[in-house]
Short mmCIF file of C-alpha atoms in Angstrom, two decimals:
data_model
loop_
_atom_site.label_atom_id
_atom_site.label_comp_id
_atom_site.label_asym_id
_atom_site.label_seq_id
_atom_site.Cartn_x
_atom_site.Cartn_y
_atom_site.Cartn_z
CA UNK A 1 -6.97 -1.96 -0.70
CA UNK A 2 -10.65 -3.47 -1.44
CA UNK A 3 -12.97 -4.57 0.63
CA UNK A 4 -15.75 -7.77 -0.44
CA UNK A 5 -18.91 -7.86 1.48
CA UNK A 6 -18.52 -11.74 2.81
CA UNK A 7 -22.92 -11.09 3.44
CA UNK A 8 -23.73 -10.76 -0.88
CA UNK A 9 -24.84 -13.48 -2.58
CA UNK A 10 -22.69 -12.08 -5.19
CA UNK A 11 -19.04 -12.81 -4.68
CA UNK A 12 -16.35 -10.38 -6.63
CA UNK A 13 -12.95 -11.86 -7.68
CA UNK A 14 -10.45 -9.58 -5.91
CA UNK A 15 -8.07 -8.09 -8.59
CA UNK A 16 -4.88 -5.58 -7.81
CA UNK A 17 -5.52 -2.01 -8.17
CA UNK A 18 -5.15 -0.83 -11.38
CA UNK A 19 -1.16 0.52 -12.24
CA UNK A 20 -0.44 2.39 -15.42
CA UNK A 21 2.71 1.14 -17.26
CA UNK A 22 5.66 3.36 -17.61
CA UNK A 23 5.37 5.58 -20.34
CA UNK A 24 9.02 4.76 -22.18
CA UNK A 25 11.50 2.21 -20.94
CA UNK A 26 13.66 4.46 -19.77
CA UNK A 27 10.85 5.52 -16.66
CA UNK A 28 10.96 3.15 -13.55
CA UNK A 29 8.62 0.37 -12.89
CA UNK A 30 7.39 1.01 -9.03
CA UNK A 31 9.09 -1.51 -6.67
CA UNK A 32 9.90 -1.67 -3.54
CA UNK A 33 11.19 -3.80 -0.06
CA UNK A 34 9.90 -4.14 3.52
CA UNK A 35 6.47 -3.87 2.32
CA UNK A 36 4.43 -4.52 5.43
CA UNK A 37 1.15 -5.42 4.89
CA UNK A 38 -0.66 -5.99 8.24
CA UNK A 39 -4.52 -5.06 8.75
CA UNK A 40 -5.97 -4.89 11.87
CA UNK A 41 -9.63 -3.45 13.25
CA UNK A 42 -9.19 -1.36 16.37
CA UNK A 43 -12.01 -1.65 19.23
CA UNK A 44 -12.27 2.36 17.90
CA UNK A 45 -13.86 0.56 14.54
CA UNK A 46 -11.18 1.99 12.52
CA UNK A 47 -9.08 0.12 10.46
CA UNK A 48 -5.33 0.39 10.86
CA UNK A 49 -2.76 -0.93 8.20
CA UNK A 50 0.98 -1.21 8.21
CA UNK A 51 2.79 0.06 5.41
CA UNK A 52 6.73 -0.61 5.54
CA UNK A 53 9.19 1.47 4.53
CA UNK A 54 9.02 0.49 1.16
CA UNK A 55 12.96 1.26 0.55
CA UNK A 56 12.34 4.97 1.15
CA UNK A 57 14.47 7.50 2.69
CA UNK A 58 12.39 10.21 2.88
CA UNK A 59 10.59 12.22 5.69
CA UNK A 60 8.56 9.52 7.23
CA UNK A 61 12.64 7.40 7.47
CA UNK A 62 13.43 10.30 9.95
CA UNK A 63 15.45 12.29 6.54
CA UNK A 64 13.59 15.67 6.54
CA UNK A 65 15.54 16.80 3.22
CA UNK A 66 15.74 13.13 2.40
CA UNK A 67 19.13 11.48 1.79
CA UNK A 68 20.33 14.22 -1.27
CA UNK A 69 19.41 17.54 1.04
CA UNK A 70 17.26 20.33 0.04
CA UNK A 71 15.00 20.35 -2.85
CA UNK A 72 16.39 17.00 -4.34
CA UNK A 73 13.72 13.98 -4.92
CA UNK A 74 14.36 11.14 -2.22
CA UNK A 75 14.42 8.77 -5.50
CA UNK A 76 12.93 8.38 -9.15
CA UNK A 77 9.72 8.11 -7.38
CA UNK A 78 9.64 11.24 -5.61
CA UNK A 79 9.72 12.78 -1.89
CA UNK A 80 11.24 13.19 0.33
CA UNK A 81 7.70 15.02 1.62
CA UNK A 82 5.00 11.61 1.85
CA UNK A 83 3.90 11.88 -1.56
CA UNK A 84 1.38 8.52 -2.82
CA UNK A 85 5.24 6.85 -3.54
CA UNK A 86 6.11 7.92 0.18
CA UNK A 87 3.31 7.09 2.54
CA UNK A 88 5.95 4.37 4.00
CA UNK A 89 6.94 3.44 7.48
CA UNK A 90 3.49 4.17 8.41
CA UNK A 91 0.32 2.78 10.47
CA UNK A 92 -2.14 4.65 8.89
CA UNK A 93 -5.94 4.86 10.26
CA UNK A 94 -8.57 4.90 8.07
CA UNK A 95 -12.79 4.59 8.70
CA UNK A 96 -14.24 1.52 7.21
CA UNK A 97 -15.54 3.34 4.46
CA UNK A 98 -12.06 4.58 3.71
CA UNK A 99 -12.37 8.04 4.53
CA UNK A 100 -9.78 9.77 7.26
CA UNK A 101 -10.91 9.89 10.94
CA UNK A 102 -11.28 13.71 11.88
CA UNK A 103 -9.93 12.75 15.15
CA UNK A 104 -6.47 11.43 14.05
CA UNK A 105 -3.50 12.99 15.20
CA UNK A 106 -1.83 14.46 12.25
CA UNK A 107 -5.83 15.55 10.80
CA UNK A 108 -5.43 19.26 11.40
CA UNK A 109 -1.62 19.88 10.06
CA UNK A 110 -2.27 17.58 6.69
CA UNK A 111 -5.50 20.03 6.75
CA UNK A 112 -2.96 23.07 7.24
CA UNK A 113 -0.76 21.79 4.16
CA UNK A 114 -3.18 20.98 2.13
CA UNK A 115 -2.65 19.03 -1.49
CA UNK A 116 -1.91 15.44 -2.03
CA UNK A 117 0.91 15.64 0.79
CA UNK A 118 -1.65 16.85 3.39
CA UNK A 119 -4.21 14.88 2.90
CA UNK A 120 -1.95 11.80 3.05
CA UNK A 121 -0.63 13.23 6.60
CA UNK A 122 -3.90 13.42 7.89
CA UNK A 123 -4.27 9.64 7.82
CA UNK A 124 -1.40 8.67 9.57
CA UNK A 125 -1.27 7.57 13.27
CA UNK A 126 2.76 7.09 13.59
CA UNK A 127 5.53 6.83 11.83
CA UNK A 128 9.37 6.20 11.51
CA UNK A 129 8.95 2.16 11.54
CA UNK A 130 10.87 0.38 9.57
CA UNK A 131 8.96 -3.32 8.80
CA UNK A 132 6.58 -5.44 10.52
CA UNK A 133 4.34 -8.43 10.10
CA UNK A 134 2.39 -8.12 13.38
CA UNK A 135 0.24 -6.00 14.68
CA UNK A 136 -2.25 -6.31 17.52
CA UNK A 137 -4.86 -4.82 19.86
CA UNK A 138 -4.64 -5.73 23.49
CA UNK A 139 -7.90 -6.55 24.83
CA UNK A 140 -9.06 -4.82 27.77
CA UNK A 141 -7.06 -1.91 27.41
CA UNK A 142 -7.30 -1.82 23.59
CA UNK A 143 -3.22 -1.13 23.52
CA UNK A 144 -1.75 -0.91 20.06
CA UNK A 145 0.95 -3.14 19.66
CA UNK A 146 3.83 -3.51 16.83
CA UNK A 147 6.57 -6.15 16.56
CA UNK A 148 9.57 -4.28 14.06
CA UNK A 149 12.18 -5.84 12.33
CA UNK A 150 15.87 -3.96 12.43
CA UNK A 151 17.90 -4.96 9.77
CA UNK A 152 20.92 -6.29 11.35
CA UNK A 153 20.42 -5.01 14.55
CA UNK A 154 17.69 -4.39 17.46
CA UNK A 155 14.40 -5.91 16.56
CA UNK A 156 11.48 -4.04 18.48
CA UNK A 157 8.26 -4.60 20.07
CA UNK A 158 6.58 -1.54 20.47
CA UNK A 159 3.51 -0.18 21.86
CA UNK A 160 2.31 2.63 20.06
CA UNK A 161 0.35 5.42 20.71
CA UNK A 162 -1.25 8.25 18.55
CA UNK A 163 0.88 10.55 16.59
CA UNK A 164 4.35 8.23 17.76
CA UNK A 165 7.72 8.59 15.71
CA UNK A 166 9.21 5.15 15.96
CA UNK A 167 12.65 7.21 15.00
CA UNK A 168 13.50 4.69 12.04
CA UNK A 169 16.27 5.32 10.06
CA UNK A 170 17.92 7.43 12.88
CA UNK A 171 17.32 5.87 15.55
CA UNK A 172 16.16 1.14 16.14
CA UNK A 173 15.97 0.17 19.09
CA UNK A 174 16.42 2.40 22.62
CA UNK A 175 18.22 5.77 21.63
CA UNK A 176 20.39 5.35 24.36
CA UNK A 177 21.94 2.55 22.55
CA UNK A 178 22.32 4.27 19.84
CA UNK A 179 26.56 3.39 19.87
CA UNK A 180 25.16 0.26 19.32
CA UNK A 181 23.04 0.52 16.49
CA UNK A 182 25.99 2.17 14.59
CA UNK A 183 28.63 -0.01 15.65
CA UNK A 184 26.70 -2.98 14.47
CA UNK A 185 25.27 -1.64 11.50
CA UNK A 186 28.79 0.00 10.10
CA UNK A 187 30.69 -3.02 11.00
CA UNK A 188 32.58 -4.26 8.32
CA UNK A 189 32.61 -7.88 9.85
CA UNK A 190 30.40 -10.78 8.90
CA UNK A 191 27.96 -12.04 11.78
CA UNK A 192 29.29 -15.32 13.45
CA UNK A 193 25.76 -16.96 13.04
CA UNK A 194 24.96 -16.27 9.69
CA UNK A 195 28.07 -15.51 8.23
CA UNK A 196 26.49 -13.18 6.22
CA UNK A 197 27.77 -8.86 6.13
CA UNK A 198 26.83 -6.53 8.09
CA UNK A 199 27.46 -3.16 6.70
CA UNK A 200 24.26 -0.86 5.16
CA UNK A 201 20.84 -0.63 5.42
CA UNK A 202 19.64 -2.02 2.48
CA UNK A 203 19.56 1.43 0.93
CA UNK A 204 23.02 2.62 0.11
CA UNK A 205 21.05 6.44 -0.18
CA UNK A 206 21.70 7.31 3.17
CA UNK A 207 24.92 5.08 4.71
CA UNK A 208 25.01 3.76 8.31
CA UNK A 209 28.02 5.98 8.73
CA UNK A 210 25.67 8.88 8.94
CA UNK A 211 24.05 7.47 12.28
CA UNK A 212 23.98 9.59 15.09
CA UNK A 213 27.08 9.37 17.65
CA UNK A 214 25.16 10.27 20.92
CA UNK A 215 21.32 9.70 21.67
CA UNK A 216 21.06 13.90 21.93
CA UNK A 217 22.21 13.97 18.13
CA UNK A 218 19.80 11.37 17.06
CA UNK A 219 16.51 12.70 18.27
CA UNK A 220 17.47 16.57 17.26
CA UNK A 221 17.48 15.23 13.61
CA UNK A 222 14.14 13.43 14.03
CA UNK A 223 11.34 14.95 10.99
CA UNK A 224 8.56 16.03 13.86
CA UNK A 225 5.54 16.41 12.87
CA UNK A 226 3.19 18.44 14.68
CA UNK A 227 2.42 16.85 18.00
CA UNK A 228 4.66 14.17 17.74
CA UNK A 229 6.78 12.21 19.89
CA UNK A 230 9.41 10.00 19.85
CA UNK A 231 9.10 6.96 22.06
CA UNK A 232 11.81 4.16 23.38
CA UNK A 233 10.17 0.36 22.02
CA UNK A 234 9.18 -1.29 25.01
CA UNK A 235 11.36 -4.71 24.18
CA UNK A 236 14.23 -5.31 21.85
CA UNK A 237 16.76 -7.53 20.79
CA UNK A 238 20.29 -6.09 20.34
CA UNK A 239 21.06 -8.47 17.19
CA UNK A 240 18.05 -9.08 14.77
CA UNK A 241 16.03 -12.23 15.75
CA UNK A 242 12.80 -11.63 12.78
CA UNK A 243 9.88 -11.39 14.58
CA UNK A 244 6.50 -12.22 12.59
CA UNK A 245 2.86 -12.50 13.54
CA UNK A 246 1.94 -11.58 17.22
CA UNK A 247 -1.01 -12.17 19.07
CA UNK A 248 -2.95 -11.84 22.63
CA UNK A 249 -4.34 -14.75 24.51
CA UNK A 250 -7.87 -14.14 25.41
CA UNK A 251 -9.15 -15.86 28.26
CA UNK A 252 -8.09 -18.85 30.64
CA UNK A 253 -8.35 -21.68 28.37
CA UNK A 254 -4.88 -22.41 28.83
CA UNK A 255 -5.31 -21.15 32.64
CA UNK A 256 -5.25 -18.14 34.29
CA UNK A 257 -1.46 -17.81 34.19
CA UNK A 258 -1.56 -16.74 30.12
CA UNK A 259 -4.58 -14.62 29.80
CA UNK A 260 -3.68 -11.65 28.56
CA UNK A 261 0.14 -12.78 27.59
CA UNK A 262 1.33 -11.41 23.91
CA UNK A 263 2.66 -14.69 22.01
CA UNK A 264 5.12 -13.58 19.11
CA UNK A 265 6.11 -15.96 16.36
CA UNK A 266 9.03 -15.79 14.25
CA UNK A 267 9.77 -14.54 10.23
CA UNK A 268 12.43 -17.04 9.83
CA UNK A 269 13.03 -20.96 11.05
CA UNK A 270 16.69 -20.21 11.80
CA UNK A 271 15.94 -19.85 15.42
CA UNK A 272 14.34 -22.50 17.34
CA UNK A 273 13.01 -23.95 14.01
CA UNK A 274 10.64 -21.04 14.24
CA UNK A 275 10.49 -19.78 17.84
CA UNK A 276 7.04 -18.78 19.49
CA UNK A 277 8.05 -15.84 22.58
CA UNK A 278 5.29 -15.55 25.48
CA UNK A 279 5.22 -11.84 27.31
CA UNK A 280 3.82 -11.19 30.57
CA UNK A 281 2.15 -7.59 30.39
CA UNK A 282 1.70 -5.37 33.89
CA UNK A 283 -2.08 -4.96 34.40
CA UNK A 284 -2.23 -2.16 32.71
CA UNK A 285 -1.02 -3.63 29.25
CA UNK A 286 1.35 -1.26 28.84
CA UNK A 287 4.21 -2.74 30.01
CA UNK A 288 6.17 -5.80 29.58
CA UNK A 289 6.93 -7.55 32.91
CA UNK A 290 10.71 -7.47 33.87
CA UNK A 291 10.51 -11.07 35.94
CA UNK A 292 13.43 -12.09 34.27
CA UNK A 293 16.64 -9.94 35.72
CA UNK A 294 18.42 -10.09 32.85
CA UNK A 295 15.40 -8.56 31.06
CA UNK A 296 15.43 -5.23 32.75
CA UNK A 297 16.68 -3.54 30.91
CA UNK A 298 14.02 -4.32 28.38
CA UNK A 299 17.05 -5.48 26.59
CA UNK A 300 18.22 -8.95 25.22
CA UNK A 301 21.73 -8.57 24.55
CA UNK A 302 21.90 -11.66 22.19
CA UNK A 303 25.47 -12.10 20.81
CA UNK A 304 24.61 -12.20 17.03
CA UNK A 305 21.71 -12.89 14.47
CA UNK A 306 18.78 -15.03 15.40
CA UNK A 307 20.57 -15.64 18.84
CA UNK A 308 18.36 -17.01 21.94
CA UNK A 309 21.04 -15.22 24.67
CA UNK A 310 18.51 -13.61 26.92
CA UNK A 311 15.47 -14.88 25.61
CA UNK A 312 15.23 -18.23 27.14
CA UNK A 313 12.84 -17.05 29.43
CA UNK A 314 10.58 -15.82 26.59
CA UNK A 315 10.65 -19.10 24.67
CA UNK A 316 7.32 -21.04 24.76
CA UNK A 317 7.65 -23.18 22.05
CA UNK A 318 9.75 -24.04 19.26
CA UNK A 319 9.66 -25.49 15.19
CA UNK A 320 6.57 -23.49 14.61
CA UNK A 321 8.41 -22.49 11.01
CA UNK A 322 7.07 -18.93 9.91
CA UNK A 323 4.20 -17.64 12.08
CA UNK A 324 2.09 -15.09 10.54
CA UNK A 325 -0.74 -15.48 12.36
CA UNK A 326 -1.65 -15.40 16.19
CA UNK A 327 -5.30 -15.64 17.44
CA UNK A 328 -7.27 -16.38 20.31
CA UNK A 329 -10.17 -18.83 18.38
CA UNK A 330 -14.02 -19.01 19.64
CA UNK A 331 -13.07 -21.91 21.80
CA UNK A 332 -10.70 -20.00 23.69
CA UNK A 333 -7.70 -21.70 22.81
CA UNK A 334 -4.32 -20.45 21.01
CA UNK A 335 -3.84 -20.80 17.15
CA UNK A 336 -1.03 -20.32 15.21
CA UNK A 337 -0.91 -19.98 11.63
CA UNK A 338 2.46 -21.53 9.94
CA UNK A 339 3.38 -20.24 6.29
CA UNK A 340 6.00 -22.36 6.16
CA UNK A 341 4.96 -25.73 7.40
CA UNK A 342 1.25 -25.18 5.65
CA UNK A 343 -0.45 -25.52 9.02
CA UNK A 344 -2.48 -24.46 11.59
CA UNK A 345 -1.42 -25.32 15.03
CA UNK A 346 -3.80 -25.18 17.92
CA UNK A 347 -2.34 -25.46 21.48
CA UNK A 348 -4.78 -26.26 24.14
CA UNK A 349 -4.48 -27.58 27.67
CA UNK A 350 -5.47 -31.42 27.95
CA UNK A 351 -8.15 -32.39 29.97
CA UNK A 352 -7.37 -33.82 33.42
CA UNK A 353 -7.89 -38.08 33.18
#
């Protein structure tokens, strides 16, 4: 992480932190998956980042003896406690100078613990999430929310509050379907959309076979840290769709009907050539609105991968490509920021003739 002062005269080439090469070439070179990566300023004035999973199975995945049991490393890297190599599956909340809010809900037990490990505990805000590329404050209630990506199954969008355990690797999606999760994710079929496998979770360290049978099961074996809770997301997809960037319309610029409506844009262009979802929140931005009745369940039982069963309602528009970037601009209308197309869309209402 660095930060450039955009008010200098004197402007710094950003370089990657430093990284010391392995000592012999028998010692691993770091690497890692579902990296994350999403920054985001709260109205607090703290800045909150997004660190995936990284490929870890360790406590923060859910695994409190990680995937081997007691007293074995998670992996050549260390753990399973959230060593440097396990800070993963994390939003962590920092004060823009870098130092660790007093005030954040894991501060006192990382104080208890002490060492590396406790100090990194004390800047976390939740944990047990698995990936995400967007992250946003709502803005009059200042809401945290988190789009997720499952790996074959149940995508999430989440709003998250202090000291939550998203329940990733036990538990994606609602814990009541957790049947689900394992059926899909132990299947030994190939999805009809994508034709690709379904079986694993990327990490063959801790199988899909191991999830829980009954929601009871699953949240006993959740890694708790001190004041923490587990919470249902608040929208899912049953089969993966790959969310991406999401974003809050501020304002009326594109009338009164989609202030305060969370756009979502998509990580792949298989569906909808890059779908972009609209949600209607309940006033108090807490809630998605159920005006669709097949959407009650905060559920969209899609039949496969990147499947629009149950989402038609949510579609607002469509060959966006990748959308990593959602923003309200100083002229009050929508822009979305397309990695894959190289472009920046802006969607406005035309004036009346």
């Amino acid at each position: 992480m660095e930060r450039l002062d955009l008010d200098s005269d004197v402007r710094p080439e950003p370089h990657p932190p430093a990284r010391a090469a392995p000592a012999s070439s028998q010692e691993p070179t770091p690497r890692g998956n579902n990296n994350g990566g999403v920054l985001r300023f709260g109205p607090d004035g703290k800045l909150y980042i997004f660190v995936g999973d990284v490929g870890r199975r360790g406590q923060l995945q859910n695994l409190p003896n990680g995937p081997f049991g007691s007293g074995q490393p998670d992996d050549a890297f260390g753990g399973p406690e959230p060593d440097d190599a396990h800070l993963t599956g994390v939003i962590l909340r920092l004060n823009d100078d870098g130092s660790t809010p007093t005030d954040n809900p894991f501060f006192a037990a990382g104080a208890e613990m002490g060492g590396d490990v406790g100090a990194n505990i004390q800047k976390i805000f939740s944990y047990g999430h698995r990936n995400s590329f967007g992250m946003a404050f709502e803005p009059k209630s200042g809401n945290l929310w988190l789009q997720e990506n499952g790996d074959d199954s149940f995508a999430e969008l989440n709003r998250v509050t202090p000291g939550m355990n998203g329940g990733w690797v036990q538990i994606m999606g609602p814990v009541a379907r957790i049947a689900e999760y394992k059926a899909i994710e132990t299947s030994t079929g190939n999805d009809p959309c994508t034709g690709t496998a379904y079986f694993g979770l990327q990490q063959i360290r801790w199988l899909p076979t191991l999830i829980a049978d009954t929601p009871k099961e699953a949240l006993e074996r959740l890694f708790m840290l001190p004041g923490a809770r587990y919470k249902d997301p608040e929208f899912s997809w049953k089969f993966e769709v790959a969310p991406a960037g999401i974003g809050f319309m501020e304002g009326e610029a594109l009338g009164p009907q989609y202030e305060g409506n969370l756009f979502m844009g998509a990580a792949t262009t298989v569906l909808e050539g890059g779908y972009l979802f609209r949600f209607k929140l309940t006033g108090s931005g807490k809630k998605i609105r159920d005006d669709d009745h097949q959407l009650r369940d905060q559920v969209a039982d899609n039949v496969c991968k990147f499947d629009i069963t149950e989402s038609e309602s949510l579609l607002f528009g469509q060959d966006f490509g990748i959308g990593t970037h959602i923003q309200t601009g100083p002229n009050g209308n929508l822009f979305v920021v397309s990695l894959s197309n190289g472009a920046i869309y802006e969607i406005f209402r035309p004036l009346s003739p």
